[in-house]
PDB file of C-alpha atoms in Angstrom:
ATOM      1  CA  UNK L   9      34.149  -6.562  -7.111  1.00 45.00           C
ATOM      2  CA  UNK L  10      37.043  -5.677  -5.397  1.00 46.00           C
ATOM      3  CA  UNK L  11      37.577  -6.541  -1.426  1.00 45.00           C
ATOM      4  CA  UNK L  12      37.187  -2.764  -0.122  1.00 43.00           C
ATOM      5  CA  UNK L  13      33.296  -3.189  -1.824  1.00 45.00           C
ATOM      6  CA  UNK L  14      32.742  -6.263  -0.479  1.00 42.00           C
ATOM      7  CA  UNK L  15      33.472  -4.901   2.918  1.00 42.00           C
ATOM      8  CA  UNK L  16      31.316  -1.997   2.304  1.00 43.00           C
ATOM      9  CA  UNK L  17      27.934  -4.468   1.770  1.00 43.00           C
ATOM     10  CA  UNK L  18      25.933  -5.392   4.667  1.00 46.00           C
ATOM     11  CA  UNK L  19      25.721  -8.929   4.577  1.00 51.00           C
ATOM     12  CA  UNK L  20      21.556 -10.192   3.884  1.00 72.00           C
ATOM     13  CA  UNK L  21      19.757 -10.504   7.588  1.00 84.00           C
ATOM     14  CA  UNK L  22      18.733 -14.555   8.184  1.00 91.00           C
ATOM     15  CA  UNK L  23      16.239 -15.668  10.141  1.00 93.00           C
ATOM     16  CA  UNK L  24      15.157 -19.060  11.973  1.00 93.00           C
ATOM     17  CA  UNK L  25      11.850 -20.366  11.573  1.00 93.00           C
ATOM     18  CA  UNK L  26      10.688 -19.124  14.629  1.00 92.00           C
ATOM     19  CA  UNK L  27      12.252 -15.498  14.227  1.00 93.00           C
ATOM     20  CA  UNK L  28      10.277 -15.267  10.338  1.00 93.00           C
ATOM     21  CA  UNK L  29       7.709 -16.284  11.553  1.00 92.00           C
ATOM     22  CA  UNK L  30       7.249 -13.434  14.350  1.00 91.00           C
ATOM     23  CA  UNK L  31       9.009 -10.732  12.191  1.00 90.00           C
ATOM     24  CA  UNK L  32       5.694 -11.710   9.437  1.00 89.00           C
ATOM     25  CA  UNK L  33       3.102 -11.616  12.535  1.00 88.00           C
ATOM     26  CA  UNK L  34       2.340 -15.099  12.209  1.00 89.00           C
ATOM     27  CA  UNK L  35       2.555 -18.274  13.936  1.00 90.00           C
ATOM     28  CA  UNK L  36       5.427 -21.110  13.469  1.00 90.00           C
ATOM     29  CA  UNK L  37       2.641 -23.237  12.775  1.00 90.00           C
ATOM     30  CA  UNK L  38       1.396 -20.961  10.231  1.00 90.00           C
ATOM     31  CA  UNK L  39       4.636 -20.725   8.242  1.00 92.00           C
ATOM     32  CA  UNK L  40       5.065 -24.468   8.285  1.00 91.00           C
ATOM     33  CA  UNK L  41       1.479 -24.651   7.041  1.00 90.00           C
ATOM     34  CA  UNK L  42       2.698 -22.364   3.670  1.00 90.00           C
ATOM     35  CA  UNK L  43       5.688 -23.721   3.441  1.00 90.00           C
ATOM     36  CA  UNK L  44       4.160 -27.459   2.643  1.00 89.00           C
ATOM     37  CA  UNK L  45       1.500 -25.203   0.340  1.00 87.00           C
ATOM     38  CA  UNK L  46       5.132 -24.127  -1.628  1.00 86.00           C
ATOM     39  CA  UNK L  47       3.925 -20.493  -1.075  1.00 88.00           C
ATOM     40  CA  UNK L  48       8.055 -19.732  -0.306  1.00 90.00           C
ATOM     41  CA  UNK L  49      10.869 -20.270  -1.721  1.00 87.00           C
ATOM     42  CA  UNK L  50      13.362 -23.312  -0.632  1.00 90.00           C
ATOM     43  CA  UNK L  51      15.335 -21.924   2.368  1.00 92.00           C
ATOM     44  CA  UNK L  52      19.509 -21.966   2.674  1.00 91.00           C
ATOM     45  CA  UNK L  53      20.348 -25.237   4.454  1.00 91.00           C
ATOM     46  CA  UNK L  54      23.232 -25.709   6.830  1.00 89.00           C
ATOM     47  CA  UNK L  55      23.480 -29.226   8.309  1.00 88.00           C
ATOM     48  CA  UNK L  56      19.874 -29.604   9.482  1.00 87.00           C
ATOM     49  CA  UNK L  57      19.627 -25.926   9.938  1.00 89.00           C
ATOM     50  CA  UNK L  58      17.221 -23.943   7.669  1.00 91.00           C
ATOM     51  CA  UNK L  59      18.230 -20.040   6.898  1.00 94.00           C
ATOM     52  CA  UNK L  60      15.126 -17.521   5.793  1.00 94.00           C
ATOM     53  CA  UNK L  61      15.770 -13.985   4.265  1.00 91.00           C
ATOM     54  CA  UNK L  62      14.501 -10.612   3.132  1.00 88.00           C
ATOM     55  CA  UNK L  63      12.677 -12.407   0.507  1.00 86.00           C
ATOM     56  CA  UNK L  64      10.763 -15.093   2.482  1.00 91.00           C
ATOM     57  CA  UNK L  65       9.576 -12.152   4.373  1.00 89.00           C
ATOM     58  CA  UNK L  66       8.513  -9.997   1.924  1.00 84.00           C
ATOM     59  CA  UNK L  67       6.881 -13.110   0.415  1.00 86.00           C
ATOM     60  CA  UNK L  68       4.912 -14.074   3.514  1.00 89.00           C
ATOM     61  CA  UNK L  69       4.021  -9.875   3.904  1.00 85.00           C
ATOM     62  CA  UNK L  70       2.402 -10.589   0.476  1.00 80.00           C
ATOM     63  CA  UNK L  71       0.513 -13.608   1.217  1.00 83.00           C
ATOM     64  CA  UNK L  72      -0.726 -11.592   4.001  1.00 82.00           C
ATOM     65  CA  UNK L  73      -2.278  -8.657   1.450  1.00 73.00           C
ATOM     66  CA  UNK L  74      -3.322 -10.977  -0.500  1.00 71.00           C
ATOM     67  CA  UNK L  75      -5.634 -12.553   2.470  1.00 77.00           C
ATOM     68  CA  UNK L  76      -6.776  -9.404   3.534  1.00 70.00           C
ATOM     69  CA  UNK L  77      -7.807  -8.664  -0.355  1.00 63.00           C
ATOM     70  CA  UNK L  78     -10.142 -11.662  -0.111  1.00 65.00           C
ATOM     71  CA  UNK L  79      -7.641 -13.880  -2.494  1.00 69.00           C
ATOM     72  CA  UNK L  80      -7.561 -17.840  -0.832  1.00 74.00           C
ATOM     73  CA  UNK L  81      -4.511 -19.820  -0.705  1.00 79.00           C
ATOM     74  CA  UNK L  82      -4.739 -22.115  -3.270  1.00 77.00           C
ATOM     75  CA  UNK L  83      -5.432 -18.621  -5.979  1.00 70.00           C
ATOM     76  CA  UNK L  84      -2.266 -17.008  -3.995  1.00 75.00           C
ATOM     77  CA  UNK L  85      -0.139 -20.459  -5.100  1.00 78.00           C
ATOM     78  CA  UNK L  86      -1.552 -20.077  -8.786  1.00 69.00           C
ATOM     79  CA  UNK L  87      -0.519 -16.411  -9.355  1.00 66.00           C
ATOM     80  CA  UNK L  88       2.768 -16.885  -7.122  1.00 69.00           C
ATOM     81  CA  UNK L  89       3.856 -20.027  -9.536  1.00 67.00           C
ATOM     82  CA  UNK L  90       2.337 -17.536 -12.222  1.00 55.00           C
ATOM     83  CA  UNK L  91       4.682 -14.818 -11.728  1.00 55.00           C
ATOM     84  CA  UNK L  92       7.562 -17.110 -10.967  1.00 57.00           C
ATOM     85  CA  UNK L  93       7.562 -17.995 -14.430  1.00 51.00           C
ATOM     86  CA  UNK L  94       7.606 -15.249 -16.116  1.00 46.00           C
ATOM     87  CA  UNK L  95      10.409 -12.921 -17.365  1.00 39.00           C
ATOM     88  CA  UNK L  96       9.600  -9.690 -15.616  1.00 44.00           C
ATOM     89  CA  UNK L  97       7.861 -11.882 -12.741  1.00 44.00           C
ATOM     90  CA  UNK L  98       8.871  -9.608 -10.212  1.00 47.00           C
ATOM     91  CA  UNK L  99       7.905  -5.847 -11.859  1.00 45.00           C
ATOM     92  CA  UNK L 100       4.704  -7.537 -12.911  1.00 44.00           C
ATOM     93  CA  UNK L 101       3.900  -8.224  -9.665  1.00 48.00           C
ATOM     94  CA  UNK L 102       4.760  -4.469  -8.549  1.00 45.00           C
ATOM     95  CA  UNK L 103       2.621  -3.588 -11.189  1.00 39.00           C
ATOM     96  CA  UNK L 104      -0.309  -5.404  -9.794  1.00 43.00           C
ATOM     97  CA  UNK L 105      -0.359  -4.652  -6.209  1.00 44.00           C
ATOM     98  CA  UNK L 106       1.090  -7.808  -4.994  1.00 45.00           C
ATOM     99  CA  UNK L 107       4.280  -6.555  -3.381  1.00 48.00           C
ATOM    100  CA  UNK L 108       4.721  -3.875  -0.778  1.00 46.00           C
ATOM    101  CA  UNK L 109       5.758  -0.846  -2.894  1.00 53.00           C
ATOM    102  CA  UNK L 110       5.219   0.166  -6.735  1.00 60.00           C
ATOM    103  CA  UNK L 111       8.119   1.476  -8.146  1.00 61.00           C
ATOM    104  CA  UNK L 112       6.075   4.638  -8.067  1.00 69.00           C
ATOM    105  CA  UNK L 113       4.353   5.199  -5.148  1.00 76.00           C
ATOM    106  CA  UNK L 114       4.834   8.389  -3.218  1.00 83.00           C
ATOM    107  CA  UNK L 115       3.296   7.616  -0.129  1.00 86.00           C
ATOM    108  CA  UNK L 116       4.906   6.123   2.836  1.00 86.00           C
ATOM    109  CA  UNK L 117       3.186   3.804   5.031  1.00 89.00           C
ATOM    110  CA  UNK L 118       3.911   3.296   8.321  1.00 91.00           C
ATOM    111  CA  UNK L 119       4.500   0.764  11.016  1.00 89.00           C
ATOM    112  CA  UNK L 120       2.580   1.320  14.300  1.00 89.00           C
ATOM    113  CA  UNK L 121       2.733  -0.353  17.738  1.00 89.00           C
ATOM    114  CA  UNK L 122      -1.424   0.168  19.217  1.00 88.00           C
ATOM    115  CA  UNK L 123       0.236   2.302  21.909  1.00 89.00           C
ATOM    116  CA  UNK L 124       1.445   4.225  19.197  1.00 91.00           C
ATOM    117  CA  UNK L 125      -1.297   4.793  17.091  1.00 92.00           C
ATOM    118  CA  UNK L 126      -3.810   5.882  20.194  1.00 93.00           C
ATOM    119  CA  UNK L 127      -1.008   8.687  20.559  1.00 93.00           C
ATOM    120  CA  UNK L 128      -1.889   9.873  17.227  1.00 94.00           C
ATOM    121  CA  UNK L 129      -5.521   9.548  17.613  1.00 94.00           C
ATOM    122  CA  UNK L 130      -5.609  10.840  21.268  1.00 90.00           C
ATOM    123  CA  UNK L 131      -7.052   7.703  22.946  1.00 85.00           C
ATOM    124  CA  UNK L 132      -9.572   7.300  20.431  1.00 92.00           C
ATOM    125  CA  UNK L 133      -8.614   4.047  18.730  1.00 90.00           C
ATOM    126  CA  UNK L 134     -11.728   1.918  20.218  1.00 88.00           C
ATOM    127  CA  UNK L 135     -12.569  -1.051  18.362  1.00 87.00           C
ATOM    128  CA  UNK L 136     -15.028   0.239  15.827  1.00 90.00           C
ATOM    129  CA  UNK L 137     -13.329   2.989  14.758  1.00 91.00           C
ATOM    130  CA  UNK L 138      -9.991   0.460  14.356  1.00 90.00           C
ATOM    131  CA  UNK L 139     -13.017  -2.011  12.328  1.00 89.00           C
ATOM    132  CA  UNK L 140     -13.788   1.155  10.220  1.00 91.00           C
ATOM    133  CA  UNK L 141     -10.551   2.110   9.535  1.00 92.00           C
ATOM    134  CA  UNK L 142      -9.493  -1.031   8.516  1.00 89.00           C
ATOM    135  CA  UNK L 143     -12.768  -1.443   6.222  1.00 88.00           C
ATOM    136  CA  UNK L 144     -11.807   1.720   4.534  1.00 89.00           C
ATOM    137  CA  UNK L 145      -8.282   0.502   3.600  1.00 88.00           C
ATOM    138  CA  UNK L 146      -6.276   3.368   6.030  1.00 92.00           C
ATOM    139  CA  UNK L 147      -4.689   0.596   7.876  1.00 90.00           C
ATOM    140  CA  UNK L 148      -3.684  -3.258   7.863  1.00 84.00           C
ATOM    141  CA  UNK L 149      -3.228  -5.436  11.238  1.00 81.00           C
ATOM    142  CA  UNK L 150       0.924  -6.790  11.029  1.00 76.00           C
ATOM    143  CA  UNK L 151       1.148  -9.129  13.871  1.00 70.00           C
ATOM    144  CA  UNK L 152       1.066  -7.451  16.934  1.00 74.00           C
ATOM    145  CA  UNK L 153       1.407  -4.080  15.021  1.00 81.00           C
ATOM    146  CA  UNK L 154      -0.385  -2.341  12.214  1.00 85.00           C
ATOM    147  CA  UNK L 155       0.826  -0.699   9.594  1.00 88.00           C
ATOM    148  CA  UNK L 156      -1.066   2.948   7.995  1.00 93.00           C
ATOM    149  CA  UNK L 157      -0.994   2.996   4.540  1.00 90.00           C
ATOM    150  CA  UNK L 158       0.070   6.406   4.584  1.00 93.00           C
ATOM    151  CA  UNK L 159       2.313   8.844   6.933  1.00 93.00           C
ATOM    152  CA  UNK L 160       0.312  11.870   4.949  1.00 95.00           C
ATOM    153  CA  UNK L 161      -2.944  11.103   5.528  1.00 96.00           C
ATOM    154  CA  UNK L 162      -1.549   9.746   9.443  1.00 96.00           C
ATOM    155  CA  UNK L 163       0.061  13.055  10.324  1.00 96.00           C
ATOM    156  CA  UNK L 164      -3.140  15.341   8.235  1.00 96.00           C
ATOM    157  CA  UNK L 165      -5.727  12.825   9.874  1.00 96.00           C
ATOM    158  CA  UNK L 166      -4.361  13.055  13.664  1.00 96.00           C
ATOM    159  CA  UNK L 167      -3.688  16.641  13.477  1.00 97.00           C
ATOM    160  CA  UNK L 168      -7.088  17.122  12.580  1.00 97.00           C
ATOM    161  CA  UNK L 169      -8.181  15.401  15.706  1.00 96.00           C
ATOM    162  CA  UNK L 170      -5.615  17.497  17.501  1.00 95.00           C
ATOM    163  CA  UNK L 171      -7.872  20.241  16.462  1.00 96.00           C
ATOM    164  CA  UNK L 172     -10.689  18.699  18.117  1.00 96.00           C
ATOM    165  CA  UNK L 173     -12.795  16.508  14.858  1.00 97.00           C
ATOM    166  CA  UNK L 174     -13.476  13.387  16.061  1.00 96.00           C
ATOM    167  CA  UNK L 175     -11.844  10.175  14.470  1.00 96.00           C
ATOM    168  CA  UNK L 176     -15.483   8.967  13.955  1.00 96.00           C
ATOM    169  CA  UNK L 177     -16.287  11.594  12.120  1.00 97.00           C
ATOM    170  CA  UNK L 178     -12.766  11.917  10.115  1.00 97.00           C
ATOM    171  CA  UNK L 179     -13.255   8.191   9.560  1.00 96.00           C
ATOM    172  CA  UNK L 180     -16.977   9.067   7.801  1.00 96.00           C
ATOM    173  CA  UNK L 181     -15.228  11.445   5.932  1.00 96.00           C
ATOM    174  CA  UNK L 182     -12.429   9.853   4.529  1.00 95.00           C
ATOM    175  CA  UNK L 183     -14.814   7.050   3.154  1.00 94.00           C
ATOM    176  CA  UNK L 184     -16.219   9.125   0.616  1.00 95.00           C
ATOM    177  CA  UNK L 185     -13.310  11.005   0.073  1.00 94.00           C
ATOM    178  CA  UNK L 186     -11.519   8.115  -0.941  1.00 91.00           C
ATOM    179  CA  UNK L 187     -14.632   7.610  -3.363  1.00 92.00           C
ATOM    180  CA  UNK L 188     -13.973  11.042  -4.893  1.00 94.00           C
ATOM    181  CA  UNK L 189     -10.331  10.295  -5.177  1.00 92.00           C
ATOM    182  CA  UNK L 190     -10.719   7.051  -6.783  1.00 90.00           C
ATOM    183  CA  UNK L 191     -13.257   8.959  -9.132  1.00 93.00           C
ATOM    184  CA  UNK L 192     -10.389  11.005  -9.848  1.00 92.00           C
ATOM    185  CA  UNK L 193      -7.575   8.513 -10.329  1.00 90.00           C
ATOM    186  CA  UNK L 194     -10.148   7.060 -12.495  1.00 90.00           C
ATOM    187  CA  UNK L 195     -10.183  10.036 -15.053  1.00 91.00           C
ATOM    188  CA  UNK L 196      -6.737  10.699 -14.804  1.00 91.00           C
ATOM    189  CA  UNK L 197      -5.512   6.631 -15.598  1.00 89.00           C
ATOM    190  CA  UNK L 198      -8.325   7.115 -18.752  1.00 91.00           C
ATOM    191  CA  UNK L 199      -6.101   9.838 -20.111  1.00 91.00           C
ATOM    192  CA  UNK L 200      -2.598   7.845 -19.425  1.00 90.00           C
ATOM    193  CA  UNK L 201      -4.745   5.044 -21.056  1.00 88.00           C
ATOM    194  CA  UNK L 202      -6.169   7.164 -24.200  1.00 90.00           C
ATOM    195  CA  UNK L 203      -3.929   9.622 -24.896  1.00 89.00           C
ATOM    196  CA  UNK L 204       0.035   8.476 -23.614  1.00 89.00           C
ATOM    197  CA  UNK L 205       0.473   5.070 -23.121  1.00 87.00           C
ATOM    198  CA  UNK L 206      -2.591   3.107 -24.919  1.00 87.00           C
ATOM    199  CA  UNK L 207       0.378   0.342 -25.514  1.00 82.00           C
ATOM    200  CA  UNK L 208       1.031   0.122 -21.854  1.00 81.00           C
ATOM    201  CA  UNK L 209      -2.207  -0.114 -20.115  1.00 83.00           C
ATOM    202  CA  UNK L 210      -5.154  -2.444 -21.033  1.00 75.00           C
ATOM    203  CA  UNK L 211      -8.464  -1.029 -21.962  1.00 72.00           C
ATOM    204  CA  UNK L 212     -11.088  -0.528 -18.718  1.00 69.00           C
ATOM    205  CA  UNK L 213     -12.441  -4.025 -18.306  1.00 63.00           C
ATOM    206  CA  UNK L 214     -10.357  -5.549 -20.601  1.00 66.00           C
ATOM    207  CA  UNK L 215      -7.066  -7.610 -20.241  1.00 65.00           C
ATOM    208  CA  UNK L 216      -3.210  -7.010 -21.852  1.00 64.00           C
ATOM    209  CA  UNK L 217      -2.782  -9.802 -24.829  1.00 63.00           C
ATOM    210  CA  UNK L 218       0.782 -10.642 -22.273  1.00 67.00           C
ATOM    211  CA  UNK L 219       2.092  -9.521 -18.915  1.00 63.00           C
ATOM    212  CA  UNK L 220       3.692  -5.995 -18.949  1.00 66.00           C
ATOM    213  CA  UNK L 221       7.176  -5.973 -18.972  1.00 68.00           C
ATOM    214  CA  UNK L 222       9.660  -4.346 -17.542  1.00 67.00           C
ATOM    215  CA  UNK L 223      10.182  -1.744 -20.009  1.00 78.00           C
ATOM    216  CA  UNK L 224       6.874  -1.093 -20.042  1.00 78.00           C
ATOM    217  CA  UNK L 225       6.609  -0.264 -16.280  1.00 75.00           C
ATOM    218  CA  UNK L 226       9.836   1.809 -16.570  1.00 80.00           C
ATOM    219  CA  UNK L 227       7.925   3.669 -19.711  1.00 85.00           C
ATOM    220  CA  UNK L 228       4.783   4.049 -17.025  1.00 85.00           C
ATOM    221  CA  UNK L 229       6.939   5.195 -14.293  1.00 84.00           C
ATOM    222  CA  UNK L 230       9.104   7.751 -16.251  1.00 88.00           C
ATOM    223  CA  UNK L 231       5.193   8.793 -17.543  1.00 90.00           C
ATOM    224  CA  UNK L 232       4.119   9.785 -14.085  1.00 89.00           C
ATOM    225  CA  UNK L 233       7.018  11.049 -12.983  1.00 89.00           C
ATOM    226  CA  UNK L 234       6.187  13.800 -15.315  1.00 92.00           C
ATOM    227  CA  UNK L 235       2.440  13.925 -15.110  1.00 93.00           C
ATOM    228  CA  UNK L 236       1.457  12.604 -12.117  1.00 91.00           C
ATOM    229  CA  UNK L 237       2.989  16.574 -10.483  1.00 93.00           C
ATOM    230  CA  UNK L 238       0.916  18.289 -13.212  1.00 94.00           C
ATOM    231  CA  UNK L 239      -2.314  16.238 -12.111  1.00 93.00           C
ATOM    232  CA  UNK L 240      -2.666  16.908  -8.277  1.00 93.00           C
ATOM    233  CA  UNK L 241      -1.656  20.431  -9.187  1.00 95.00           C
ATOM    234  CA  UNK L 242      -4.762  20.674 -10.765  1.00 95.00           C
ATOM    235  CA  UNK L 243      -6.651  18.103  -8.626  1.00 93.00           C
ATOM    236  CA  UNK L 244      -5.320  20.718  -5.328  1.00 94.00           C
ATOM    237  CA  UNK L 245      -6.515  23.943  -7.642  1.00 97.00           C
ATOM    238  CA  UNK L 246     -10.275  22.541  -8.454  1.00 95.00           C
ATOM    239  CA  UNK L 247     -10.925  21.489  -4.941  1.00 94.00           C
ATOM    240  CA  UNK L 248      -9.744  25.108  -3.185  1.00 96.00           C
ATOM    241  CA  UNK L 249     -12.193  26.090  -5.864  1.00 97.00           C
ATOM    242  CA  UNK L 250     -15.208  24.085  -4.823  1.00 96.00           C
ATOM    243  CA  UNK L 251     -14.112  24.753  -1.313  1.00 95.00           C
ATOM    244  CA  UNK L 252     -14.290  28.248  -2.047  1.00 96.00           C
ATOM    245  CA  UNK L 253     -17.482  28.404  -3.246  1.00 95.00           C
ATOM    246  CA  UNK L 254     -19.158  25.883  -0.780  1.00 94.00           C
ATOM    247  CA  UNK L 255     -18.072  28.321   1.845  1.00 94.00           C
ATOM    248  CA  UNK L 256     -19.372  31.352   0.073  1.00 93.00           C
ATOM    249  CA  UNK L 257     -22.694  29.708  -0.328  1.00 93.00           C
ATOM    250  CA  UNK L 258     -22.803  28.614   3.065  1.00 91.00           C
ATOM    251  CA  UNK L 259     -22.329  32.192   4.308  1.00 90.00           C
ATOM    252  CA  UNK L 260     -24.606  33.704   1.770  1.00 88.00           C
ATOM    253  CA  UNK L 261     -26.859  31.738   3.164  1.00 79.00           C
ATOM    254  CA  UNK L 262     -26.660  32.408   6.555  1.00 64.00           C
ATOM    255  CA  UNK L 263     -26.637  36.035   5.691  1.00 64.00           C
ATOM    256  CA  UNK L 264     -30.073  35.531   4.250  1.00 57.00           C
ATOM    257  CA  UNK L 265     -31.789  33.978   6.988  1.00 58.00           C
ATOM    258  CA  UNK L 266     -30.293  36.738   9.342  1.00 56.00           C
ATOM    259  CA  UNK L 267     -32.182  39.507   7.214  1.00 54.00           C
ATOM    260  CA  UNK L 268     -35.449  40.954   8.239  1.00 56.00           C
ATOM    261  CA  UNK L 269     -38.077  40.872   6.231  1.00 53.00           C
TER     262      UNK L 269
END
């Protein structure tokens, strides 16, 4: 690397114990507490001095979804040593959920002060329908923030109360929407797993004879990137469809009871 690169790189952001510990939304106490569980990695020492970075924090932001999943601490140090011993530790854990991004995800979530997010909603971010929305998976507390799991479904679901639906109802709404969807995603992954990548992905309910490697996540995400278009194509097509004909049968309907006898 030659010295007009090196000046070119941003240099890695640090942080004290204190300032990790509020840029994760926790407590110092809290990050002491994992830190004698091993759930991080050894901080950079200088003199008595202990340096975080990027990593600690997207390791505590983990720990954090893998609470809210329901996961203890002592399971979170089992798959954490897990996946630090394996070759493609890090994609693996992609793979599974356990980081903040897949290496394919599309949608964008979004970080959101409560001042913020009653904007979007119009005032109408009361505790139940935060409890609901939160139950549902649309959003995740982050210290004194919360983060949306989605800026789509944020700017579709807020416009939507713009137009006068209420969140509560929205809210009812999206739950069994995001049944449908996962209905969906469920045939589509079946065909990945049948018919493209049978190698790649493990048979529903059962288990890969050794973690996927990186290859075969690059194989996966190369896969959708060609597919993945192709499927919400159709997924868009079938439900203007249905929607169609819902709302023919719903005015046929009222047609007929508006018909003398």
């Amino acid at each position: 690397m030659d010295g007009s690169q090196a000046q070119r790189e941003e240099p890695t952001r640090e942080y004290r114990a204190a300032e990790l510990a509020a840029a994760a939304g926790i407590t110092p106490r809290t990050l002491r507490f994992y830190r004698e569980r091993r759930l991080l990695p050894p901080p950079r020492r200088e003199g008595r001095i202990t340096w975080f970075d990027e990593r600690h924090l997207e390791r505590l932001r983990t720990i954090a979804g893998l609470l809210a999943r329901g996961h203890t601490l002592g399971g979170i140090a089992e798959l954490l040593a897990a996946f630090a011993s394996g070759q493609d530790a890090e994609r693996t854990a992609e793979l599974l959920g356990l980081t903040a991004s897949l290496p394919w995800a599309e949608e964008e979530p979004v970080r959101l002060t409560a001042r913020e997010l009653a904007d979007h909603y119009r005032g109408e971010t009361d505790p139940e329908n935060l409890r609901l929305a939160m139950e549902i998976g649309y959003l995740r507390p982050a210290g004194e923030t919360v983060i949306h799991v989605s800026r789509d479904l944020l700017d579709a679901s807020s416009a939507l109360v713009r137009e006068g639906i209420p969140l509560t109802t929205l809210l009812d709404a999206g739950r069994q929407l995001r049944a449908h969807a996962d209905a969906l995603a469920s045939v589509f992954t079946e065909v990945l797993r049948q018919r493209v990548l049978p190698e790649v992905l493990a048979p529903e309910g059962g288990e890969r004879a050794e973690p996927a490697s990186a290859e075969d996540i690059e194989r996966l995400t190369e896969a959708l990137g060609r597919l993945r278009p192709l499927a919400k194509k159709a997924v868009y097509a079938e439900v203007s469809l249905a929607l169609d004909r819902r709302l023919r049968t719903a005015l046929d309907a009222g047609t007929a009871q508006d018909t003398p006898d």
